[in-house]
Amino acid sequence: MAEVADGPPAEPQARRVVYCGVCSLPPEYCEFGGTVKKCEEWLKNNHPDMHQRLYSEEALNASLSTLSVTARERAAKDAAKKEAKAALAETRDAERKAASKVQIKRVERNKRKFVTVVTGLEVHGLDNKKIAKDLGKKFATGSSVTKSPAGAEEITVQGDVSEDLYDWLVEVHGKEIPEENIELVEDKKKKGGS
């Protein structure tokens, strides 16, 4: 028979879990992401006690001693592959950002009415809805996110604010978008035929 404790049941204690600032996994699982070296550096700078517990010589030797020689070699190959794949993805993303253009078009609606259309912001990691809201406040006009005929999202701002918008993008989001990647385009509506 089981013995019954005399006192009230103990309250469960909440655990404080640390998440990696690089890969957002708990540090015990960073090895399964592709950025092991960066994760280890982050852990060493932000949580030295946990780094010592996970990456000290004794901890590494203890975990390696349980693996066979072939498993060790395979683990080393897998880690190298994951790291190379992550580095390749990072360089590909940087190249894509460098090659992509943000277009600011001034489109004539009718007679002397214009709208300004901005495309290509999402490639640089900017949120179109937030930018549209900021532009609406900045220029005191209507601003919305719409789908283009090509299927991409674009921001439509009422009025001819293309040059002011260019200056604002360079000033506020100059870190994310290089100035040479922003281009102004004027798109005129074709007049009905004669």
mmCIF file of C-alpha atoms in Angstrom:
data_model
loop_
_atom_site.group_PDB
_atom_site.id
_atom_site.type_symbol
_atom_site.label_atom_id
_atom_site.label_comp_id
_atom_site.label_asym_id
_atom_site.label_seq_id
_atom_site.Cartn_x
_atom_site.Cartn_y
_atom_site.Cartn_z
ATOM 1 C CA MET A 1 0.000 0.000 0.000
ATOM 2 C CA ALA A 2 1.102 3.517 -0.731
ATOM 3 C CA GLU A 3 1.655 5.918 2.115
ATOM 4 C CA VAL A 4 -0.386 9.107 2.195
ATOM 5 C CA ALA A 5 1.396 12.378 2.993
ATOM 6 C CA ASP A 6 -0.024 14.234 5.971
ATOM 7 C CA GLY A 7 0.453 17.830 4.713
ATOM 8 C CA PRO A 8 -1.195 19.666 1.832
ATOM 9 C CA PRO A 9 0.114 18.874 -1.659
ATOM 10 C CA ALA A 10 3.105 20.950 -2.730
ATOM 11 C CA GLU A 11 2.446 23.805 -5.140
ATOM 12 C CA PRO A 12 4.085 23.271 -8.544
ATOM 13 C CA GLN A 13 6.840 25.774 -9.184
ATOM 14 C CA ALA A 14 7.014 27.683 -12.481
ATOM 15 C CA ARG A 15 10.157 27.129 -14.517
ATOM 16 C CA ARG A 16 12.072 29.922 -16.163
ATOM 17 C CA VAL A 17 13.024 28.783 -19.651
ATOM 18 C CA VAL A 18 15.804 30.566 -21.532
ATOM 19 C CA TYR A 19 15.380 30.861 -25.304
ATOM 20 C CA CYS A 20 18.277 31.479 -27.671
ATOM 21 C CA GLY A 21 18.424 34.973 -29.140
ATOM 22 C CA VAL A 22 19.670 33.598 -32.475
ATOM 23 C CA CYS A 23 17.513 30.571 -33.320
ATOM 24 C CA SER A 24 14.734 31.003 -30.667
ATOM 25 C CA LEU A 25 15.111 27.417 -29.402
ATOM 26 C CA PRO A 26 16.116 26.519 -25.843
ATOM 27 C CA PRO A 27 19.949 26.371 -25.733
ATOM 28 C CA GLU A 28 19.869 22.603 -25.173
ATOM 29 C CA TYR A 29 18.360 22.250 -28.675
ATOM 30 C CA CYS A 30 20.445 24.825 -30.594
ATOM 31 C CA GLU A 31 22.467 21.995 -32.132
ATOM 32 C CA PHE A 32 19.401 21.044 -34.202
ATOM 33 C CA GLY A 33 19.230 24.492 -35.806
ATOM 34 C CA GLY A 34 21.656 25.621 -38.464
ATOM 35 C CA THR A 35 23.469 28.285 -36.456
ATOM 36 C CA VAL A 36 25.305 26.372 -33.727
ATOM 37 C CA LYS A 37 28.395 28.624 -33.624
ATOM 38 C CA LYS A 38 26.357 31.845 -33.457
ATOM 39 C CA CYS A 39 24.093 30.308 -30.798
ATOM 40 C CA GLU A 40 27.126 29.306 -28.723
ATOM 41 C CA GLU A 41 28.578 32.842 -28.928
ATOM 42 C CA TRP A 42 25.213 34.348 -27.922
ATOM 43 C CA LEU A 43 24.926 31.963 -24.972
ATOM 44 C CA LYS A 44 28.498 32.722 -23.870
ATOM 45 C CA ASN A 45 27.795 36.489 -23.875
ATOM 46 C CA ASN A 46 24.322 36.411 -22.294
ATOM 47 C CA HIS A 47 24.264 33.327 -20.013
ATOM 48 C CA PRO A 48 27.856 32.291 -19.144
ATOM 49 C CA ASP A 49 26.747 29.822 -16.453
ATOM 50 C CA MET A 50 24.524 27.910 -18.884
ATOM 51 C CA HIS A 51 27.284 28.078 -21.538
ATOM 52 C CA GLN A 52 29.692 26.506 -19.052
ATOM 53 C CA ARG A 53 27.174 23.748 -18.249
ATOM 54 C CA LEU A 54 26.483 22.922 -21.926
ATOM 55 C CA TYR A 55 29.789 23.609 -23.703
ATOM 56 C CA SER A 56 32.504 22.919 -21.123
ATOM 57 C CA GLU A 57 35.140 20.261 -21.854
ATOM 58 C CA GLU A 58 33.603 17.837 -19.335
ATOM 59 C CA ALA A 59 30.087 18.231 -20.784
ATOM 60 C CA LEU A 60 31.281 17.752 -24.358
ATOM 61 C CA ASN A 61 33.434 14.738 -23.450
ATOM 62 C CA ALA A 62 30.570 13.171 -21.486
ATOM 63 C CA SER A 63 28.147 13.526 -24.387
ATOM 64 C CA LEU A 64 30.694 12.299 -26.951
ATOM 65 C CA SER A 65 31.730 9.291 -24.859
ATOM 66 C CA THR A 66 28.275 7.763 -25.254
ATOM 67 C CA LEU A 67 28.462 7.870 -29.066
ATOM 68 C CA SER A 68 30.225 5.349 -31.264
ATOM 69 C CA VAL A 69 32.975 6.484 -33.647
ATOM 70 C CA THR A 70 30.709 6.306 -36.710
ATOM 71 C CA ALA A 71 27.960 8.226 -34.909
ATOM 72 C CA ARG A 72 30.468 10.936 -33.953
ATOM 73 C CA GLU A 73 31.613 11.289 -37.565
ATOM 74 C CA ARG A 74 28.035 11.381 -38.795
ATOM 75 C CA ALA A 75 27.101 14.027 -36.188
ATOM 76 C CA ALA A 76 30.073 16.164 -37.231
ATOM 77 C CA LYS A 77 29.098 15.855 -40.927
ATOM 78 C CA ASP A 78 25.468 16.721 -40.184
ATOM 79 C CA ALA A 79 26.487 19.765 -38.155
ATOM 80 C CA ALA A 80 28.787 20.965 -40.949
ATOM 81 C CA LYS A 81 26.030 20.468 -43.549
ATOM 82 C CA LYS A 82 23.472 22.382 -41.462
ATOM 83 C CA GLU A 83 25.893 25.231 -40.874
ATOM 84 C CA ALA A 84 26.799 25.451 -44.578
ATOM 85 C CA LYS A 85 23.118 25.378 -45.541
ATOM 86 C CA ALA A 86 22.291 28.172 -43.092
ATOM 87 C CA ALA A 87 25.210 30.283 -44.344
ATOM 88 C CA LEU A 88 24.109 29.746 -47.955
ATOM 89 C CA ALA A 89 20.539 30.760 -47.131
ATOM 90 C CA GLU A 90 21.808 33.861 -45.357
ATOM 91 C CA THR A 91 23.968 34.935 -48.324
ATOM 92 C CA ARG A 92 21.131 34.183 -50.768
ATOM 93 C CA ASP A 93 18.788 36.355 -48.692
ATOM 94 C CA ALA A 94 21.363 39.175 -48.594
ATOM 95 C CA GLU A 95 21.841 38.966 -52.383
ATOM 96 C CA ARG A 96 18.078 39.035 -52.941
ATOM 97 C CA LYS A 97 17.756 42.127 -50.743
ATOM 98 C CA ALA A 98 20.609 43.855 -52.566
ATOM 99 C CA ALA A 99 19.131 43.104 -56.001
ATOM 100 C CA SER A 100 15.504 43.989 -55.241
ATOM 101 C CA LYS A 101 14.141 47.431 -55.998
ATOM 102 C CA VAL A 102 11.524 49.445 -54.167
ATOM 103 C CA GLN A 103 9.436 51.245 -56.770
ATOM 104 C CA ILE A 104 7.517 54.416 -56.080
ATOM 105 C CA LYS A 105 5.085 55.063 -58.944
ATOM 106 C CA ARG A 106 3.050 58.181 -59.529
ATOM 107 C CA VAL A 107 -0.096 56.983 -61.321
ATOM 108 C CA GLU A 108 -2.556 59.400 -62.925
ATOM 109 C CA ARG A 109 -6.180 58.470 -62.226
ATOM 110 C CA ASN A 110 -8.081 61.091 -64.192
ATOM 111 C CA LYS A 111 -7.336 64.666 -65.218
ATOM 112 C CA ARG A 112 -5.190 66.058 -62.410
ATOM 113 C CA LYS A 113 -5.765 63.346 -59.815
ATOM 114 C CA PHE A 114 -2.888 61.081 -58.811
ATOM 115 C CA VAL A 115 -2.138 58.149 -56.528
ATOM 116 C CA THR A 116 1.283 56.961 -55.402
ATOM 117 C CA VAL A 117 1.959 53.222 -55.432
ATOM 118 C CA VAL A 118 4.865 51.635 -53.523
ATOM 119 C CA THR A 119 5.997 48.055 -54.239
ATOM 120 C CA GLY A 120 8.884 45.868 -53.070
ATOM 121 C CA LEU A 121 9.032 46.754 -49.365
ATOM 122 C CA GLU A 122 8.331 43.237 -48.059
ATOM 123 C CA VAL A 123 11.598 41.904 -49.547
ATOM 124 C CA HIS A 124 13.494 44.188 -47.179
ATOM 125 C CA GLY A 125 11.623 42.856 -44.140
ATOM 126 C CA LEU A 126 9.182 45.728 -43.747
ATOM 127 C CA ASP A 127 5.513 45.215 -42.880
ATOM 128 C CA ASN A 128 3.296 46.722 -45.601
ATOM 129 C CA LYS A 129 0.325 47.305 -43.276
ATOM 130 C CA LYS A 130 2.441 49.159 -40.724
ATOM 131 C CA ILE A 131 4.111 51.259 -43.433
ATOM 132 C CA ALA A 132 0.699 52.067 -44.997
ATOM 133 C CA LYS A 133 -0.577 53.237 -41.618
ATOM 134 C CA ASP A 134 2.554 55.347 -41.061
ATOM 135 C CA LEU A 135 2.232 56.901 -44.539
ATOM 136 C CA GLY A 136 -1.424 57.739 -43.961
ATOM 137 C CA LYS A 137 -0.486 59.580 -40.766
ATOM 138 C CA LYS A 138 2.593 61.242 -42.259
ATOM 139 C CA PHE A 139 0.865 62.657 -45.343
ATOM 140 C CA ALA A 140 -2.624 63.036 -43.801
ATOM 141 C CA THR A 141 -4.222 61.064 -46.604
ATOM 142 C CA GLY A 142 -5.767 57.688 -47.369
ATOM 143 C CA SER A 143 -3.344 54.798 -47.592
ATOM 144 C CA SER A 144 -4.021 51.092 -48.036
ATOM 145 C CA VAL A 145 -2.419 47.765 -48.899
ATOM 146 C CA THR A 146 -3.787 46.185 -52.083
ATOM 147 C CA LYS A 147 -2.901 43.284 -54.353
ATOM 148 C CA SER A 148 -1.359 44.150 -57.701
ATOM 149 C CA PRO A 149 -2.454 42.341 -60.875
ATOM 150 C CA ALA A 150 0.796 40.347 -60.605
ATOM 151 C CA GLY A 151 -0.274 39.110 -57.161
ATOM 152 C CA ALA A 152 2.227 41.061 -55.047
ATOM 153 C CA GLU A 153 1.209 43.426 -52.267
ATOM 154 C CA GLU A 154 1.509 47.146 -52.890
ATOM 155 C CA ILE A 155 0.775 50.261 -50.886
ATOM 156 C CA THR A 156 -1.524 52.825 -52.496
ATOM 157 C CA VAL A 157 -1.379 56.371 -51.133
ATOM 158 C CA GLN A 158 -3.863 58.991 -52.323
ATOM 159 C CA GLY A 159 -2.250 62.050 -53.861
ATOM 160 C CA ASP A 160 1.043 62.872 -55.526
ATOM 161 C CA VAL A 161 3.464 62.314 -52.651
ATOM 162 C CA SER A 162 6.097 60.339 -54.581
ATOM 163 C CA GLU A 163 9.086 62.625 -53.944
ATOM 164 C CA ASP A 164 8.193 63.234 -50.302
ATOM 165 C CA LEU A 165 7.699 59.486 -49.883
ATOM 166 C CA TYR A 166 11.142 58.851 -51.415
ATOM 167 C CA ASP A 167 12.741 61.251 -48.914
ATOM 168 C CA TRP A 168 10.776 59.686 -46.036
ATOM 169 C CA LEU A 169 11.860 56.149 -46.985
ATOM 170 C CA VAL A 170 15.512 57.187 -47.173
ATOM 171 C CA GLU A 171 15.288 59.029 -43.858
ATOM 172 C CA VAL A 172 13.273 56.541 -41.801
ATOM 173 C CA HIS A 173 14.129 53.168 -43.380
ATOM 174 C CA GLY A 174 17.592 53.928 -44.753
ATOM 175 C CA LYS A 175 19.121 51.105 -42.689
ATOM 176 C CA GLU A 176 16.885 48.418 -44.219
ATOM 177 C CA ILE A 177 16.741 49.802 -47.772
ATOM 178 C CA PRO A 178 19.828 51.261 -49.478
ATOM 179 C CA GLU A 179 19.062 54.530 -51.307
ATOM 180 C CA GLU A 180 20.229 53.100 -54.648
ATOM 181 C CA ASN A 181 17.497 50.423 -54.393
ATOM 182 C CA ILE A 182 14.677 53.002 -54.336
ATOM 183 C CA GLU A 183 13.493 54.275 -57.706
ATOM 184 C CA LEU A 184 10.845 56.797 -58.761
ATOM 185 C CA VAL A 185 8.639 55.883 -61.747
ATOM 186 C CA GLU A 186 5.978 58.024 -63.402
ATOM 187 C CA ASP A 187 3.122 56.057 -64.942
ATOM 188 C CA LYS A 188 0.682 58.041 -67.095
ATOM 189 C CA LYS A 189 -2.755 56.793 -67.921
ATOM 190 C CA LYS A 190 -3.315 56.456 -71.665
ATOM 191 C CA LYS A 191 -5.911 58.855 -73.045
ATOM 192 C CA GLY A 192 -8.996 57.530 -74.855
ATOM 193 C CA GLY A 193 -8.499 57.248 -78.623
ATOM 194 C CA SER A 194 -9.100 59.485 -81.563
#
